[in-house]
Tab-separated table of N, CA and C and ligand atoms in Angstrom:
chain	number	residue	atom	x	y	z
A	1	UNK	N	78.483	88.452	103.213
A	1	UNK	CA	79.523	89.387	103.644
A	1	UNK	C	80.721	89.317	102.693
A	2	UNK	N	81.641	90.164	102.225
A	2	UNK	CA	82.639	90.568	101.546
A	2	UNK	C	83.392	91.299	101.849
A	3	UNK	N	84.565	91.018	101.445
A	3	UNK	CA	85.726	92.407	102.034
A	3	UNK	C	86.133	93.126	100.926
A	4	UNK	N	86.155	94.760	101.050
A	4	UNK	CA	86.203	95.489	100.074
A	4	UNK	C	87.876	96.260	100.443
A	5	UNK	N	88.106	96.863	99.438
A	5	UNK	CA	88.932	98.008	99.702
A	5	UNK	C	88.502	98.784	99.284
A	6	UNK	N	88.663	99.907	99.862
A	6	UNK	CA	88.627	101.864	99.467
A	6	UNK	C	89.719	101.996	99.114
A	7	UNK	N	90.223	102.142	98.173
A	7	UNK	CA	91.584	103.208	98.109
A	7	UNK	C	91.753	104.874	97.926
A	8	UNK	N	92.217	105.407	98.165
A	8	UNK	CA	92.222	106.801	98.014
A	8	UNK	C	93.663	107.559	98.236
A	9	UNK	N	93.542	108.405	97.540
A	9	UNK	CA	94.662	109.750	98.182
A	9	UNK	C	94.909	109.685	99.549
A	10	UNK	N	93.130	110.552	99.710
A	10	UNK	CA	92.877	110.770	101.647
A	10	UNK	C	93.839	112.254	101.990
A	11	UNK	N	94.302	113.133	100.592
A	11	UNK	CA	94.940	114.203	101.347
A	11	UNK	C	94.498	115.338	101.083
A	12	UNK	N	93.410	115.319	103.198
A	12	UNK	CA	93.344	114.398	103.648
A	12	UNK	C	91.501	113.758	103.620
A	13	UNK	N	91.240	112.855	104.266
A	13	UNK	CA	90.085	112.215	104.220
A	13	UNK	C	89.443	113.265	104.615
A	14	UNK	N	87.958	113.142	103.870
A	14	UNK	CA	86.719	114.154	104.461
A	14	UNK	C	85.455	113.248	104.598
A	15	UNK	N	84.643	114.561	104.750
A	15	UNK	CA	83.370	113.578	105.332
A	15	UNK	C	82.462	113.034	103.902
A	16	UNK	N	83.015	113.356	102.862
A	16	UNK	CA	82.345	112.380	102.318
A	16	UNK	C	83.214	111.114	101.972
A	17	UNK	N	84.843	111.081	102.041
A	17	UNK	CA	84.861	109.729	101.948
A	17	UNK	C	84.572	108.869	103.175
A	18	UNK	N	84.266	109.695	104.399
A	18	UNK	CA	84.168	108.815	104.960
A	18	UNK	C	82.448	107.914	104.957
A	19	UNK	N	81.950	109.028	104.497
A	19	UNK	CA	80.065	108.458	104.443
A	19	UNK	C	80.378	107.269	103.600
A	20	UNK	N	81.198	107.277	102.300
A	20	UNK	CA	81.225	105.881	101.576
A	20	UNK	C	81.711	105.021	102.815
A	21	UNK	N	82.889	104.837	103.295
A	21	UNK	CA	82.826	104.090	103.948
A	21	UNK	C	82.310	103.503	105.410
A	22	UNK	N	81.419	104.217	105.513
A	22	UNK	CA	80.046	104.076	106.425
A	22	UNK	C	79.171	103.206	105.868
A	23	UNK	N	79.099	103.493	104.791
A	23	UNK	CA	77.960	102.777	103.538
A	23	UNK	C	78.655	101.745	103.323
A	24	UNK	N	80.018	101.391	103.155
A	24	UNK	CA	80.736	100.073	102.632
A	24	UNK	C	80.692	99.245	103.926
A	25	UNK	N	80.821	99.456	105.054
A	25	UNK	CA	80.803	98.890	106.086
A	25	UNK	C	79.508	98.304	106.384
A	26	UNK	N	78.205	99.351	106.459
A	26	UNK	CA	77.143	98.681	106.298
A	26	UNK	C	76.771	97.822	105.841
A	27	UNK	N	77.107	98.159	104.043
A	27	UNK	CA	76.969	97.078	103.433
A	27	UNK	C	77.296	95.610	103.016
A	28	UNK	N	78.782	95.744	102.897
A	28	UNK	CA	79.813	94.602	103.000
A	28	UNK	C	80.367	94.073	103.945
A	29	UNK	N	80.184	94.861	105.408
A	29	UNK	CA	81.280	94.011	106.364
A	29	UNK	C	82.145	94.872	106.295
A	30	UNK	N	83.728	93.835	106.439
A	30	UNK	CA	85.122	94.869	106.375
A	30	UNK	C	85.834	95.320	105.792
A	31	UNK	N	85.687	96.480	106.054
A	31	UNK	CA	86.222	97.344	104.552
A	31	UNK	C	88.099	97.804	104.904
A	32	UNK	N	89.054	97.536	104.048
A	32	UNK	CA	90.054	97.917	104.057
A	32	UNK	C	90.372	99.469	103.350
A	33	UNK	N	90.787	100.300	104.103
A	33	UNK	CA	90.729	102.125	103.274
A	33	UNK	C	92.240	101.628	103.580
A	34	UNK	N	92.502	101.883	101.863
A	34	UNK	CA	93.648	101.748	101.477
A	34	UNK	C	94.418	103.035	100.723
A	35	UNK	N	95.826	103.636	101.977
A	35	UNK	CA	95.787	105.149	101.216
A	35	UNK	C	97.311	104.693	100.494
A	36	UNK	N	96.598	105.206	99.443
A	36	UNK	CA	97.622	105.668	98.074
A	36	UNK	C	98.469	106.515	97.348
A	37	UNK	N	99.705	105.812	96.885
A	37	UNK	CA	100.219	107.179	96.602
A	37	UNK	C	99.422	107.386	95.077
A	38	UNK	N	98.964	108.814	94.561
A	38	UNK	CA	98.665	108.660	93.491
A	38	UNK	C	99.453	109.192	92.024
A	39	UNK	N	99.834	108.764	91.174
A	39	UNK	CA	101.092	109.425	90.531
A	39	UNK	C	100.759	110.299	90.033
A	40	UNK	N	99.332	110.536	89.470
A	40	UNK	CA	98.779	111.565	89.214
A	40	UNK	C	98.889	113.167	89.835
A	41	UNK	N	98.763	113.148	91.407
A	41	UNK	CA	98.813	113.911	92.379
A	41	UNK	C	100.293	114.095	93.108
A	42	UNK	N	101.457	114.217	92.575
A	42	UNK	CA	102.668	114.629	93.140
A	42	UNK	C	102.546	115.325	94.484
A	43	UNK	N	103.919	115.162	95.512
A	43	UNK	CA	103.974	115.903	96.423
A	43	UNK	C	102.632	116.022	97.737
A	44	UNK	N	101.821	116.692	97.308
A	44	UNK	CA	100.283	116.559	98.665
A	44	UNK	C	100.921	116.929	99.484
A	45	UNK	N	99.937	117.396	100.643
A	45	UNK	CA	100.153	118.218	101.946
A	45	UNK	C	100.650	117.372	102.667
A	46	UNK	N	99.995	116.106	102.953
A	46	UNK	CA	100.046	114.819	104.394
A	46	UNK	C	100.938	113.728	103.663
A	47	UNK	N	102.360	113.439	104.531
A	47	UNK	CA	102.850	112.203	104.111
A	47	UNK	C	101.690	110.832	103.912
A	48	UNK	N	101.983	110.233	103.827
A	48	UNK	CA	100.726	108.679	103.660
A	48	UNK	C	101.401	108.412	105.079
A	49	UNK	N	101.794	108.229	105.888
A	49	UNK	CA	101.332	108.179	107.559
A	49	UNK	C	100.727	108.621	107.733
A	50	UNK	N	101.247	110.146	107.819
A	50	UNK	CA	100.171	110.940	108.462
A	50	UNK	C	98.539	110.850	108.117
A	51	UNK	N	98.003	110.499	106.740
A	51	UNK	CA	97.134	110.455	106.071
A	51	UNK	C	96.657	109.342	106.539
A	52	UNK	N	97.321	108.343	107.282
A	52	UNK	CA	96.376	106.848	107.536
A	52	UNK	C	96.549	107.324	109.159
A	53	UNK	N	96.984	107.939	109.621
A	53	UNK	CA	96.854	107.785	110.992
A	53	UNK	C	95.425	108.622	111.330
A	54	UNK	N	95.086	109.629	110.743
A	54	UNK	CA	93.884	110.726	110.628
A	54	UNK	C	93.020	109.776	110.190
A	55	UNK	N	92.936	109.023	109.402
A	55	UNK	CA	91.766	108.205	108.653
A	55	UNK	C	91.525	107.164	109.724
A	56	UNK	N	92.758	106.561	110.663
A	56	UNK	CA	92.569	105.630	111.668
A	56	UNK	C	91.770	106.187	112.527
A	57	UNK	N	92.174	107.889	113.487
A	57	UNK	CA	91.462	108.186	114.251
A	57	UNK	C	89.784	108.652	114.335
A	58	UNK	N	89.616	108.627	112.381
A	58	UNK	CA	88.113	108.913	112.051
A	58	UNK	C	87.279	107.729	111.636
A	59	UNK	N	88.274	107.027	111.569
A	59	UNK	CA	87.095	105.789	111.789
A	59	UNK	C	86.847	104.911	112.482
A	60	UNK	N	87.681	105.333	113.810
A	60	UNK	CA	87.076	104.385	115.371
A	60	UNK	C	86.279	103.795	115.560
A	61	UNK	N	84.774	105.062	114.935
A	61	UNK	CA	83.739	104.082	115.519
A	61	UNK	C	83.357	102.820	114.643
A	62	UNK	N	84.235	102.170	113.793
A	62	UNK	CA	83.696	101.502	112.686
A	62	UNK	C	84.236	100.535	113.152
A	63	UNK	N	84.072	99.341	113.472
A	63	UNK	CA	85.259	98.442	114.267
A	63	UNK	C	85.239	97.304	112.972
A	64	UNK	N	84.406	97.342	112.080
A	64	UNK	CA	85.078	96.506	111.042
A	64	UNK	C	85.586	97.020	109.493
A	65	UNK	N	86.228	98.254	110.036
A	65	UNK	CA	86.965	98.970	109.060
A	65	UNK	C	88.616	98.588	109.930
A	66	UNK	N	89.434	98.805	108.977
A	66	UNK	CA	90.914	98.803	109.071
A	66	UNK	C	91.732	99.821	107.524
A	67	UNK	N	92.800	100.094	108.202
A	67	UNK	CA	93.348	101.047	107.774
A	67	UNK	C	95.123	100.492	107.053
A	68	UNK	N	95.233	100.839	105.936
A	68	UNK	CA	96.624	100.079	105.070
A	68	UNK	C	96.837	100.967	104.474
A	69	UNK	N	98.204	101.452	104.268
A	69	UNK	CA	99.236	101.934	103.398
A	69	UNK	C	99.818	101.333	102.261
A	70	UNK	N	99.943	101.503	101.040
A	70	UNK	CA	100.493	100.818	99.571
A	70	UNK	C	100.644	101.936	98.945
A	71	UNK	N	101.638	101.577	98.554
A	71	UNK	CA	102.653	102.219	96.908
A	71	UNK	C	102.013	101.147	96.265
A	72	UNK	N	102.389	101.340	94.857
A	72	UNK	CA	102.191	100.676	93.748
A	72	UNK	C	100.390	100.508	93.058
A	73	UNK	N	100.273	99.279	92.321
A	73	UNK	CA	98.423	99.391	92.266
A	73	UNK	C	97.746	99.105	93.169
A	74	UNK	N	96.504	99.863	92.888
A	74	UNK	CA	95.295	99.457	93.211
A	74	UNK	C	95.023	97.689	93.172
A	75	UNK	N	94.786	97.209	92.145
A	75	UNK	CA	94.668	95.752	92.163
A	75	UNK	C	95.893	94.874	92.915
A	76	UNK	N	96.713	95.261	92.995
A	76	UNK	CA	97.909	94.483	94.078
A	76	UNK	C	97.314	94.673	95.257
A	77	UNK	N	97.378	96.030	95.762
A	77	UNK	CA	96.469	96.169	97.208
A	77	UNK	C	95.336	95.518	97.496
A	78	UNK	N	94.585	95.041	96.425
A	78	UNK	CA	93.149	94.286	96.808
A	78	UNK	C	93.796	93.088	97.004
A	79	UNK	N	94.667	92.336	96.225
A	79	UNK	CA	95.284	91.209	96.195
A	79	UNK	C	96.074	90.745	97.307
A	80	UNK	N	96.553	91.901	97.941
A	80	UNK	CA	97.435	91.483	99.119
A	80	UNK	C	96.295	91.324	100.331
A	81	UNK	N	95.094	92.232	100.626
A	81	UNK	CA	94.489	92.115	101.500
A	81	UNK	C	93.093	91.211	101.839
A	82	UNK	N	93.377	90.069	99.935
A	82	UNK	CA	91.943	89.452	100.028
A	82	UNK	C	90.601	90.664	99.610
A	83	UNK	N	90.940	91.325	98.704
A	83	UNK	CA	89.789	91.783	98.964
A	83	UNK	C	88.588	91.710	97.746
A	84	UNK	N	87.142	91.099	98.220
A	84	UNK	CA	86.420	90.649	97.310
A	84	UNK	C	86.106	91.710	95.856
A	85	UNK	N	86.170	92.961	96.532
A	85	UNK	CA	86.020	93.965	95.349
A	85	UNK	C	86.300	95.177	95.800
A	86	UNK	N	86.940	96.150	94.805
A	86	UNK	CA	87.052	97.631	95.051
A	86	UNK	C	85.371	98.617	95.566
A	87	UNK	N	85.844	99.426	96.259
A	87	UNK	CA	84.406	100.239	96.315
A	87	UNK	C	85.427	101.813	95.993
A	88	UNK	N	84.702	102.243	95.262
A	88	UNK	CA	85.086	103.572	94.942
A	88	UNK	C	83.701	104.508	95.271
A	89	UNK	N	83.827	105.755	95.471
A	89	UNK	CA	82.818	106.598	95.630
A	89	UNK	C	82.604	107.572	94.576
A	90	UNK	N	81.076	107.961	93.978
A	90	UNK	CA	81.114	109.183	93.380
A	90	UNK	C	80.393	109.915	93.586
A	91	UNK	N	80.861	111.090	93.112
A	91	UNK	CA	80.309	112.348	93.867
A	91	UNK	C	79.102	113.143	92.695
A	92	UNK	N	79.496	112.759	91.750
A	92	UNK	CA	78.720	113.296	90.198
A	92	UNK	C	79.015	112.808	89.313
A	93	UNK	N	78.342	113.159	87.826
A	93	UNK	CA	78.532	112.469	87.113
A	93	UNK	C	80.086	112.807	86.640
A	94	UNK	N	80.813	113.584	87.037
A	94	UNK	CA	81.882	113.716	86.351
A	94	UNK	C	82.871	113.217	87.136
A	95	UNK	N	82.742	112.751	87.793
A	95	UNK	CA	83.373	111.384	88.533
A	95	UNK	C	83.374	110.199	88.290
A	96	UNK	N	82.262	109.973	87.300
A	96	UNK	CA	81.969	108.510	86.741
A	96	UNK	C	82.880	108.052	85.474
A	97	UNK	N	83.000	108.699	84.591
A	97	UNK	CA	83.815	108.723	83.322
A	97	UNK	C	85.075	107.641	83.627
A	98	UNK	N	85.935	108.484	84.601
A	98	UNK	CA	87.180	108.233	85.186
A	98	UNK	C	87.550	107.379	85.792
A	99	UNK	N	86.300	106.762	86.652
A	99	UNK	CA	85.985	105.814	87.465
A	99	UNK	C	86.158	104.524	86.702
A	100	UNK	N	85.100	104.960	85.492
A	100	UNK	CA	84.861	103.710	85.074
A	100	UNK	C	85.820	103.624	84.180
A	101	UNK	N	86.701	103.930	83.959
A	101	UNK	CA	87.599	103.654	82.846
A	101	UNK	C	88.950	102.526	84.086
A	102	UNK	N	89.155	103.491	85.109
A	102	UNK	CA	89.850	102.844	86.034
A	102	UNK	C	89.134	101.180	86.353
A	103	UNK	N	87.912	100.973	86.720
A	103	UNK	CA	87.503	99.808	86.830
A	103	UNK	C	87.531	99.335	86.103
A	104	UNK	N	87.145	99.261	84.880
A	104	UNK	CA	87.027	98.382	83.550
A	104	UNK	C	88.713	97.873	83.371
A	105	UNK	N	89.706	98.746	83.642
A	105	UNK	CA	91.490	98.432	83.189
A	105	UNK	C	91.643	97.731	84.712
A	106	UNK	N	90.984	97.778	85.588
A	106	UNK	CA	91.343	96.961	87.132
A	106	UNK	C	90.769	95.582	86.866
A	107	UNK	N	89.721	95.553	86.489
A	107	UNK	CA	88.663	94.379	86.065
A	107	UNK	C	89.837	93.464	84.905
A	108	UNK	N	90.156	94.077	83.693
A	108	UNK	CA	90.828	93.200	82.775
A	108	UNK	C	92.448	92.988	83.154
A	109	UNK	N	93.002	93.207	84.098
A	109	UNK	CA	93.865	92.982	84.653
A	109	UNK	C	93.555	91.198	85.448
A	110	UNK	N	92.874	91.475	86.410
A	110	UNK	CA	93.110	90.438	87.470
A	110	UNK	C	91.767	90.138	87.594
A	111	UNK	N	90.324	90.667	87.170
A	111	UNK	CA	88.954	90.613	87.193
A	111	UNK	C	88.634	90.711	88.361
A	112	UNK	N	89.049	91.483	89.010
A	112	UNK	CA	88.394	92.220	90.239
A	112	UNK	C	87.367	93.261	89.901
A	113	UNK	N	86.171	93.034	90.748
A	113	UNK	CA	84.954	94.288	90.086
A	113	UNK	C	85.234	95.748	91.083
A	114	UNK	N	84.996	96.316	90.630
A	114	UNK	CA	84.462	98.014	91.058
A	114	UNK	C	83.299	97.821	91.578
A	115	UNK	N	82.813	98.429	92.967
A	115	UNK	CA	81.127	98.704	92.851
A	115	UNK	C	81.494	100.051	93.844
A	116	UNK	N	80.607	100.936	92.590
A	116	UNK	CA	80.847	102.754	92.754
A	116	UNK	C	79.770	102.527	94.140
A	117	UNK	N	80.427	103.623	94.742
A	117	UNK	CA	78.898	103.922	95.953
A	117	UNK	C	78.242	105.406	95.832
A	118	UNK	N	77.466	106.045	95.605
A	118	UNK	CA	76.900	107.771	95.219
A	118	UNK	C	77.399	108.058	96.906
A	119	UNK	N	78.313	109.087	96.740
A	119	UNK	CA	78.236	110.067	97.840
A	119	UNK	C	76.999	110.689	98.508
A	120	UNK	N	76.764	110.676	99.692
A	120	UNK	CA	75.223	111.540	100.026
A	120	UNK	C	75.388	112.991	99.390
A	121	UNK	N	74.157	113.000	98.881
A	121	UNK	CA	74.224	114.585	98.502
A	121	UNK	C	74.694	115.657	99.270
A	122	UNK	N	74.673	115.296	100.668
A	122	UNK	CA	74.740	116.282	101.463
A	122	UNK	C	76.306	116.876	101.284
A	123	UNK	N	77.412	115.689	100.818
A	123	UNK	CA	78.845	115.675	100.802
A	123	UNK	C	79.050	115.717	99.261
A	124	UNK	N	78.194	116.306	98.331
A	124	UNK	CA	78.699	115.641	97.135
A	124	UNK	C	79.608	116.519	96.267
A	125	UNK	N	79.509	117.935	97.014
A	125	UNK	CA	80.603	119.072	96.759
A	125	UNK	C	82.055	118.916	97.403
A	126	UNK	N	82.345	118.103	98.143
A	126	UNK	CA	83.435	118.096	99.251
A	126	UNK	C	84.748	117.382	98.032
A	127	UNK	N	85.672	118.297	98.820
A	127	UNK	CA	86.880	117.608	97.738
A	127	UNK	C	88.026	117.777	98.645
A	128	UNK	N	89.307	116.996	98.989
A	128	UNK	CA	90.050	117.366	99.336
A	128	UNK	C	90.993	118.380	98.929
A	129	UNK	N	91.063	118.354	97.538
A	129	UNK	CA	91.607	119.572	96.985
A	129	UNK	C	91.286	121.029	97.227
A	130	UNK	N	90.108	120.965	97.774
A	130	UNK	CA	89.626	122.430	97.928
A	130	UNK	C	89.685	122.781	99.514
A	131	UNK	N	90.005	120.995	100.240
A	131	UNK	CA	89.826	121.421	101.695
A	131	UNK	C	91.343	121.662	102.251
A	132	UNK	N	91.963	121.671	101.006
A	132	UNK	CA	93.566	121.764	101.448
A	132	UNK	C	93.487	123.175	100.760
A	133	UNK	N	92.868	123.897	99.714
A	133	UNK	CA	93.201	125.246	99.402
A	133	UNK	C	93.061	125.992	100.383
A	134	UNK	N	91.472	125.549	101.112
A	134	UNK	CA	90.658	126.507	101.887
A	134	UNK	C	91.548	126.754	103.169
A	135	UNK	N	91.889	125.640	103.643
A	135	UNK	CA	93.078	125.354	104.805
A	135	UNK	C	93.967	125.827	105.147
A	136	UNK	N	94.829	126.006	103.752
A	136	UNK	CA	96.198	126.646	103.672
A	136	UNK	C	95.892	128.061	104.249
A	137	UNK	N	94.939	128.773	103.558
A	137	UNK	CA	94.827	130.462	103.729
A	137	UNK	C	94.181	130.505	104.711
A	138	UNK	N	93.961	129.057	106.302
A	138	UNK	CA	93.177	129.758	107.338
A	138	UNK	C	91.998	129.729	107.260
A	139	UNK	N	91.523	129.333	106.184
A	139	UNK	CA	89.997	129.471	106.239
A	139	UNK	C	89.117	128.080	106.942
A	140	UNK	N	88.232	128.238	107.173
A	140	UNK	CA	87.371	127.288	108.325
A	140	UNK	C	87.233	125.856	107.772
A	141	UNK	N	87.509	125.063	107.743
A	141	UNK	CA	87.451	123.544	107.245
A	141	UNK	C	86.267	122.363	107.926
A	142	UNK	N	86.158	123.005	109.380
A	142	UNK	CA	85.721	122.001	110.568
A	142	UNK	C	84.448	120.878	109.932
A	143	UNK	N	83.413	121.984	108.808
A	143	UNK	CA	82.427	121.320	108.986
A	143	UNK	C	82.242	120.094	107.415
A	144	UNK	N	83.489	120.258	106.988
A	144	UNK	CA	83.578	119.504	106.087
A	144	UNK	C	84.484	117.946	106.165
A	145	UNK	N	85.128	118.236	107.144
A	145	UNK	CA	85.986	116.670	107.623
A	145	UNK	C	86.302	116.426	108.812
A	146	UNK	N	86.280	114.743	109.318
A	146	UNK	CA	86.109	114.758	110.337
A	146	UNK	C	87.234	115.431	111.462
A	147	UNK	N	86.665	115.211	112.747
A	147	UNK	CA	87.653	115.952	114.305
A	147	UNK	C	88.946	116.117	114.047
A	148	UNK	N	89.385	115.252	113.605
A	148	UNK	CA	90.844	114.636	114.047
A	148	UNK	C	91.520	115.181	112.941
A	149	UNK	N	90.783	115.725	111.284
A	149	UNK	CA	91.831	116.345	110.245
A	149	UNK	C	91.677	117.925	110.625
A	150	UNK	N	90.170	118.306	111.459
A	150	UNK	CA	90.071	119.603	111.816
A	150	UNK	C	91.645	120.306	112.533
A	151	UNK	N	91.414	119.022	113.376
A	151	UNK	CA	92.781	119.324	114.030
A	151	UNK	C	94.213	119.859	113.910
A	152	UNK	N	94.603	119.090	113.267
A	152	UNK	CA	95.587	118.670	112.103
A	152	UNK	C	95.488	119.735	111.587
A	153	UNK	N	94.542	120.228	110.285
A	153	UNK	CA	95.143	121.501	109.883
A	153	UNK	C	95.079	122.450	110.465
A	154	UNK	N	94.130	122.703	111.890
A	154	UNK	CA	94.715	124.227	112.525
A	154	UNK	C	95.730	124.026	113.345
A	155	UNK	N	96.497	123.177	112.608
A	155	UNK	CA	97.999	123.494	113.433
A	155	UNK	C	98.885	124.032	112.318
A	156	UNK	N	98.315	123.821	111.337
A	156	UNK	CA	99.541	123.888	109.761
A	156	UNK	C	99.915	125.472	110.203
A	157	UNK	N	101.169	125.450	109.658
A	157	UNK	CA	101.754	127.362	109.578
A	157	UNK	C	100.940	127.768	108.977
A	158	UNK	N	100.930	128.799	109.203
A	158	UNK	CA	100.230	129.961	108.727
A	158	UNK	C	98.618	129.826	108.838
A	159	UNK	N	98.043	128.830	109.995
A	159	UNK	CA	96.958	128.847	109.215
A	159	UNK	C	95.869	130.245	110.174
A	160	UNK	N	96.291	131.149	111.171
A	160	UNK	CA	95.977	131.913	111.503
A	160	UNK	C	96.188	132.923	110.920
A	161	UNK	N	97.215	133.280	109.892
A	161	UNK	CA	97.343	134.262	109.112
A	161	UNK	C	96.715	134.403	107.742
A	162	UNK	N	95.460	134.078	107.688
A	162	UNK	CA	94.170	134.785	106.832
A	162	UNK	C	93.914	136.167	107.002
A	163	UNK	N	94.047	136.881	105.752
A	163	UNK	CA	93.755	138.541	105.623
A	163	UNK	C	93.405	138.574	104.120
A	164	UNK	N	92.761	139.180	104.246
A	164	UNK	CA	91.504	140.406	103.295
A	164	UNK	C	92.680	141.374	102.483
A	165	UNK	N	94.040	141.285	103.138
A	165	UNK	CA	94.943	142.349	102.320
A	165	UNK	C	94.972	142.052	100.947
A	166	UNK	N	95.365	143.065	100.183
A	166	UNK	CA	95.712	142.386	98.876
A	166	UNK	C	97.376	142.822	98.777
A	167	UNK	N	97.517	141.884	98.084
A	167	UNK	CA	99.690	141.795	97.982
A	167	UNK	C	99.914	143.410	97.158
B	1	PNS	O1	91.663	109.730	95.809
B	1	PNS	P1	92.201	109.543	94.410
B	1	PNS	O2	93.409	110.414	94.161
B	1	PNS	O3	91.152	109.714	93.351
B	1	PNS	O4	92.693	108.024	94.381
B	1	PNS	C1	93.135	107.501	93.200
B	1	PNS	C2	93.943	106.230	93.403
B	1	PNS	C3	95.057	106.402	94.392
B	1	PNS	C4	93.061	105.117	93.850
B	1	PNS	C5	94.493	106.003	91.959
B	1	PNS	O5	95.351	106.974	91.623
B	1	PNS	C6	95.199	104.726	91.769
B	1	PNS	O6	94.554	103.812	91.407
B	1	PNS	N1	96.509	104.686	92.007
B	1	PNS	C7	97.336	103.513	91.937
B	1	PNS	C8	97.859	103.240	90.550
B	1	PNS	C9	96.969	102.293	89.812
B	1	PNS	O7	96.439	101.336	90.349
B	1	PNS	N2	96.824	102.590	88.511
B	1	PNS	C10	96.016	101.861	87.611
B	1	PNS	C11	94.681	102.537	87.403
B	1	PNS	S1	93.636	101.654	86.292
């Protein structure tokens, strides 16, 4: 058994990060999903509360998952929570490049390993970026992330005001 962290954005979590951490749980025991700010990604829809409280209520049924908030790195966050190794997820190969460049600079830092997990195919299109485009304009989200973010965004403004008009 080992304790991992997930880190992620999460804005907000979908169903394929959550299948990785279905799979990390299976596999390792207790997994820490650790949401991040990413500097890369300015601004985002969901404060990081809001973003860990949705990720808390979708992963109930996992009772040896737990849920943490961090600024700063990735490798500090593993460090603060004990954790034996990062698990990152990918979705394709063009997810791997990036990945591995991030693990290899996490690894020569503090020598903490990466171990990627393949997204199920079934999720391997799912992106939060697209589930926050689709969202914004109203459009149907439900069957791509879990209950509790369904929720959440059909409350956002505007999200009943989807139209076919053109400006
Ligand atoms: O879900 P994302 O946006 O792909 O998650 C990326 C995240 C937050 C894990 C990444 O941006 C990150 O590692 N941020 C913390 C800063 C850090 O550790 N940088 C060093 C990378 S080698």
């Amino acid at each position: 058994m080992a304790t991992v962290l997930y880190p992620g954005s999460f804005d907000p979590i979908h169903l394929g990060h959550l299948d990785v951490i279905e799979q990390a749980s299976a596999l390792f025991g207790p997994v820490i999903v650790a949401t991040m700010y990413n500097p890369d990604k300015p601004g985002g829809m969901f404060t990081i509360g809001e973003r860990k409280a949705m990720i808390a209520e979708s992963v109930g049924h996992l009772p040896d998952v737990r849920v943490e908030a961090f600024t700063g790195l990735v490798i500090d966050a593993a460090a603060a929570v004990g954790a034996d190794f990062i698990v990152k997820g990918l979705r394709t190969s063009g997810d791997f490049e990036f990945e591995l460049q991030m693990a290899h600079t996490n690894e020569s830092v503090t020598g903490i390993r990466t171990v990627f997990l393949p997204t199920s195919a079934r999720w391997s299109f799912v992106s939060s970026r697209f589930v926050r485009e689709i969202a914004q304009y109203g459009g149907d989200v439900r069957h791509l992330v879990p209950a509790p973010v369904a929720r959440r965004l059909a409350e956002l403004p505007g999200h009943t005001s989807r139209t076919t008009e053109q400006p």
